[in-house]
């Protein structure tokens, strides 16, 4: 079975700090990879996605993620966070014959003004 | 519709009662997922529908949980004889198949069993 690990459960940063959230997955075949964000009181929204091609993908609001196949990783980055980035971030995978989307446990990001 | 719609947005029920949660996916999306988000826990897969194929029910936690999807569109998740541990936010997502696509999520139904 596929699994997704997000090692940072709660990250607290000051505004303008750089962000990197880790995501590692277990599936060895071709995977689709996603980062979703859930702002307080809102539904899950897509930040960015990777299907194939350039392993560095850019998403909305200045976020980017890099797919490193050899490390089974898809870490999320942002050079300078804002208070409005306070939210919970989820890494998802969908691969092979697995039709379901597999979620990581989520990382709560708190950005202090 | 513009997005995935779930109803009700909040539901408080007494222990032992049955509840039905509804999901209206985006028109044309043939894949539909149900997830459960419990306090302090991650998102737990419940069930997956894809077109006319048999649903993947591997995530349903007990036989008190069931779901159906009528006409390949609206889905209903039913929880019978609710227990306090069923309290959670139930999320529905839909996805267009036939290529690499992302899932779109509803706002969820917050179920509280008292």
Tab-separated table of C-alpha atoms in Angstrom:
chain	number	residue	atom	x	y	z
A	1	UNK	CA	0.000	0.000	0.000
A	2	UNK	CA	1.073	3.525	-0.668
A	3	UNK	CA	1.994	5.787	2.202
A	4	UNK	CA	2.915	9.440	2.481
A	5	UNK	CA	4.993	10.899	5.280
A	6	UNK	CA	5.014	14.511	6.345
A	7	UNK	CA	7.578	14.726	9.092
A	8	UNK	CA	6.793	18.250	10.244
A	9	UNK	CA	3.535	18.286	12.144
A	10	UNK	CA	3.635	21.922	13.224
A	11	UNK	CA	5.941	24.609	11.878
A	12	UNK	CA	6.098	28.118	13.304
A	13	UNK	CA	7.852	30.820	11.328
A	14	UNK	CA	8.121	34.576	11.338
A	15	UNK	CA	7.063	36.546	8.294
A	16	UNK	CA	9.677	36.668	5.542
A	17	UNK	CA	11.286	33.428	6.698
A	18	UNK	CA	11.853	30.691	4.157
A	19	UNK	CA	9.734	27.568	4.245
A	20	UNK	CA	10.386	23.968	3.355
A	21	UNK	CA	7.895	21.234	4.218
A	22	UNK	CA	8.963	17.665	3.715
A	23	UNK	CA	6.970	14.985	1.922
A	24	UNK	CA	8.137	11.435	1.265
A	25	UNK	CA	6.106	8.705	-0.374
A	26	UNK	CA	6.514	4.976	-0.551
A	27	UNK	CA	5.306	3.976	-4.010
A	28	UNK	CA	8.084	2.937	-6.386
A	29	UNK	CA	6.287	3.348	-9.686
A	30	UNK	CA	4.958	6.341	-11.521
A	31	UNK	CA	3.150	8.691	-9.187
A	32	UNK	CA	1.146	11.852	-9.425
A	33	UNK	CA	1.989	14.248	-6.622
A	34	UNK	CA	0.043	17.114	-5.149
A	35	UNK	CA	0.188	19.690	-2.422
A	36	UNK	CA	-3.097	20.996	-1.083
A	37	UNK	CA	-3.689	23.769	1.424
A	38	UNK	CA	-6.533	24.216	3.872
A	39	UNK	CA	-6.900	27.750	5.205
A	40	UNK	CA	-8.846	28.128	8.460
A	41	UNK	CA	-12.522	27.476	7.837
A	42	UNK	CA	-12.046	26.769	4.142
A	43	UNK	CA	-11.967	23.711	1.955
A	44	UNK	CA	-8.894	22.001	0.605
A	45	UNK	CA	-7.419	23.824	-2.373
A	46	UNK	CA	-4.768	22.734	-4.826
A	47	UNK	CA	-1.426	24.509	-4.447
A	48	UNK	CA	0.494	22.648	-7.115
A	49	UNK	CA	0.757	19.314	-8.870
A	50	UNK	CA	3.313	17.138	-10.582
A	51	UNK	CA	2.500	14.579	-13.242
A	52	UNK	CA	5.620	14.445	-15.391
A	53	UNK	CA	8.278	16.625	-16.975
A	54	UNK	CA	10.201	19.358	-15.178
A	55	UNK	CA	10.642	18.148	-11.594
A	56	UNK	CA	10.479	21.709	-10.280
A	57	UNK	CA	6.874	22.799	-10.308
A	58	UNK	CA	5.511	26.194	-9.461
A	59	UNK	CA	2.138	26.719	-7.894
A	60	UNK	CA	-0.010	29.530	-6.670
A	61	UNK	CA	0.991	32.199	-4.159
A	62	UNK	CA	4.716	31.778	-4.741
A	63	UNK	CA	4.908	28.134	-3.694
A	64	UNK	CA	7.030	25.599	-5.509
A	65	UNK	CA	7.917	21.943	-5.045
A	66	UNK	CA	10.658	19.715	-6.312
A	67	UNK	CA	10.165	16.079	-7.249
A	68	UNK	CA	13.276	14.045	-6.478
A	69	UNK	CA	12.609	10.522	-7.683
A	70	UNK	CA	15.716	9.015	-6.111
A	71	UNK	CA	14.646	10.280	-2.701
A	72	UNK	CA	10.915	9.598	-3.146
A	73	UNK	CA	10.386	13.187	-2.089
A	74	UNK	CA	8.227	16.114	-3.099
A	75	UNK	CA	9.105	18.927	-0.720
A	76	UNK	CA	7.184	22.183	-0.703
A	77	UNK	CA	9.075	25.478	-0.582
A	78	UNK	CA	8.444	29.175	-0.403
A	79	UNK	CA	11.269	31.731	-0.167
A	80	UNK	CA	9.407	34.220	2.010
A	81	UNK	CA	6.251	33.362	3.910
A	82	UNK	CA	3.462	35.743	4.809
A	83	UNK	CA	1.047	35.777	7.714
A	84	UNK	CA	-1.693	34.785	5.255
A	85	UNK	CA	0.116	31.496	4.576
A	86	UNK	CA	-1.002	30.250	7.984
A	87	UNK	CA	-2.848	27.048	7.120
A	88	UNK	CA	-2.580	23.291	7.073
A	89	UNK	CA	-0.678	21.763	4.179
A	90	UNK	CA	-1.228	18.259	2.841
A	91	UNK	CA	0.902	16.213	0.491
A	92	UNK	CA	-1.014	13.690	-1.651
A	93	UNK	CA	-0.009	10.922	-3.992
A	94	UNK	CA	-1.857	8.905	-6.572
A	95	UNK	CA	0.047	6.159	-8.285
A	96	UNK	CA	-0.157	3.022	-10.334
A	97	UNK	CA	-3.280	0.971	-9.984
A	98	UNK	CA	-4.144	2.676	-6.722
A	99	UNK	CA	-7.202	4.643	-7.537
A	100	UNK	CA	-7.435	6.369	-4.243
A	101	UNK	CA	-5.547	9.474	-3.316
A	102	UNK	CA	-3.242	8.942	-0.353
A	103	UNK	CA	-2.833	11.804	2.086
A	104	UNK	CA	0.030	12.687	4.326
A	105	UNK	CA	-0.841	13.553	7.905
A	106	UNK	CA	-0.629	17.266	7.228
A	107	UNK	CA	1.596	20.080	8.473
A	108	UNK	CA	0.148	23.002	10.357
A	109	UNK	CA	2.034	26.162	9.425
A	110	UNK	CA	1.747	29.178	11.690
A	111	UNK	CA	3.304	32.410	10.465
A	112	UNK	CA	3.798	35.045	13.109
A	113	UNK	CA	3.342	38.674	12.026
B	1	UNK	CA	-22.066	23.907	-10.364
B	2	UNK	CA	-18.900	25.764	-9.645
B	3	UNK	CA	-17.506	23.242	-7.213
B	4	UNK	CA	-18.165	20.199	-5.099
B	5	UNK	CA	-21.146	20.771	-2.862
B	6	UNK	CA	-21.765	18.940	0.390
B	7	UNK	CA	-24.789	19.024	2.637
B	8	UNK	CA	-25.478	19.565	5.378
B	9	UNK	CA	-22.482	21.642	6.394
B	10	UNK	CA	-23.052	20.737	10.017
B	11	UNK	CA	-24.949	17.875	11.587
B	12	UNK	CA	-25.489	17.127	15.247
B	13	UNK	CA	-27.061	13.786	15.971
B	14	UNK	CA	-27.744	11.607	18.953
B	15	UNK	CA	-25.784	8.443	19.473
B	16	UNK	CA	-27.552	5.523	17.847
B	17	UNK	CA	-29.296	7.540	15.138
B	18	UNK	CA	-28.646	7.120	11.425
B	19	UNK	CA	-27.307	10.007	9.337
B	20	UNK	CA	-27.021	10.668	5.627
B	21	UNK	CA	-24.425	12.979	4.157
B	22	UNK	CA	-24.735	14.205	0.603
B	23	UNK	CA	-22.167	15.105	-2.017
B	24	UNK	CA	-22.819	16.785	-5.375
B	25	UNK	CA	-19.674	16.470	-7.479
B	26	UNK	CA	-18.609	18.762	-10.278
B	27	UNK	CA	-20.560	17.989	-13.420
B	28	UNK	CA	-18.695	15.593	-15.664
B	29	UNK	CA	-16.402	14.291	-12.946
B	30	UNK	CA	-16.640	10.520	-12.970
B	31	UNK	CA	-14.470	9.840	-9.941
B	32	UNK	CA	-15.789	10.571	-6.461
B	33	UNK	CA	-14.069	10.096	-3.114
B	34	UNK	CA	-15.146	10.225	0.515
B	35	UNK	CA	-12.641	10.978	3.261
B	36	UNK	CA	-12.928	11.490	6.998
B	37	UNK	CA	-10.920	14.087	8.898
B	38	UNK	CA	-10.886	13.522	12.629
B	39	UNK	CA	-9.469	15.914	15.199
B	40	UNK	CA	-5.801	15.237	15.675
B	41	UNK	CA	-5.704	12.697	12.879
B	42	UNK	CA	-5.040	12.869	9.206
B	43	UNK	CA	-7.419	12.346	6.337
B	44	UNK	CA	-8.728	8.820	6.225
B	45	UNK	CA	-9.892	7.316	2.937
B	46	UNK	CA	-13.375	5.833	3.090
B	47	UNK	CA	-14.655	4.939	-0.366
B	48	UNK	CA	-14.038	5.656	-4.053
B	49	UNK	CA	-16.440	5.572	-6.999
B	50	UNK	CA	-15.327	5.577	-10.607
B	51	UNK	CA	-17.991	5.591	-13.280
B	52	UNK	CA	-19.905	2.320	-13.413
B	53	UNK	CA	-17.115	0.277	-11.842
B	54	UNK	CA	-17.577	-1.415	-8.488
B	55	UNK	CA	-16.645	1.063	-5.757
B	56	UNK	CA	-13.502	0.651	-3.709
B	57	UNK	CA	-14.915	0.273	-0.205
B	58	UNK	CA	-11.652	-0.726	1.415
B	59	UNK	CA	-11.577	2.308	3.697
B	60	UNK	CA	-14.989	1.969	5.312
B	61	UNK	CA	-14.294	1.461	9.034
B	62	UNK	CA	-17.260	-0.775	9.812
B	63	UNK	CA	-20.435	-2.193	8.327
B	64	UNK	CA	-22.319	0.743	9.828
B	65	UNK	CA	-20.891	2.826	6.992
B	66	UNK	CA	-22.192	2.595	3.452
B	67	UNK	CA	-22.273	4.825	0.409
B	68	UNK	CA	-23.968	4.896	-2.921
B	69	UNK	CA	-23.751	6.982	-6.010
B	70	UNK	CA	-26.862	7.363	-8.082
B	71	UNK	CA	-26.694	7.940	-11.815
B	72	UNK	CA	-22.976	8.485	-11.661
B	73	UNK	CA	-23.486	11.838	-9.991
B	74	UNK	CA	-24.760	12.525	-6.469
B	75	UNK	CA	-23.376	10.387	-3.672
B	76	UNK	CA	-24.777	9.676	-0.232
B	77	UNK	CA	-22.724	8.431	2.692
B	78	UNK	CA	-24.845	6.739	5.334
B	79	UNK	CA	-23.748	6.031	8.869
B	80	UNK	CA	-26.067	3.772	10.828
B	81	UNK	CA	-26.312	3.656	14.617
B	82	UNK	CA	-23.846	6.515	15.001
B	83	UNK	CA	-21.227	6.389	17.723
B	84	UNK	CA	-19.297	9.244	19.321
B	85	UNK	CA	-16.125	8.152	17.547
B	86	UNK	CA	-17.884	8.873	14.246
B	87	UNK	CA	-17.645	12.593	15.040
B	88	UNK	CA	-15.466	14.102	12.333
B	89	UNK	CA	-15.505	16.197	9.196
B	90	UNK	CA	-16.533	14.131	6.200
B	91	UNK	CA	-15.005	15.355	2.949
B	92	UNK	CA	-16.066	14.585	-0.564
B	93	UNK	CA	-13.914	15.117	-3.642
B	94	UNK	CA	-14.459	14.626	-7.332
B	95	UNK	CA	-12.078	14.264	-10.206
B	96	UNK	CA	-12.267	14.128	-13.955
B	97	UNK	CA	-10.752	10.965	-15.302
B	98	UNK	CA	-9.080	10.325	-18.656
B	99	UNK	CA	-5.724	11.859	-17.918
B	100	UNK	CA	-3.689	13.421	-15.191
B	101	UNK	CA	-6.091	15.507	-13.201
B	102	UNK	CA	-6.437	16.873	-9.708
B	103	UNK	CA	-9.240	16.341	-7.225
B	104	UNK	CA	-11.583	19.095	-6.144
B	105	UNK	CA	-12.832	19.024	-2.573
B	106	UNK	CA	-16.062	20.113	-0.987
B	107	UNK	CA	-16.198	22.084	2.223
B	108	UNK	CA	-17.143	19.023	4.198
B	109	UNK	CA	-19.854	18.034	6.614
B	110	UNK	CA	-18.995	18.396	10.276
B	111	UNK	CA	-20.703	15.547	12.107
B	112	UNK	CA	-21.046	15.671	15.869
B	113	UNK	CA	-22.487	12.684	17.681
B	114	UNK	CA	-23.702	13.509	21.190
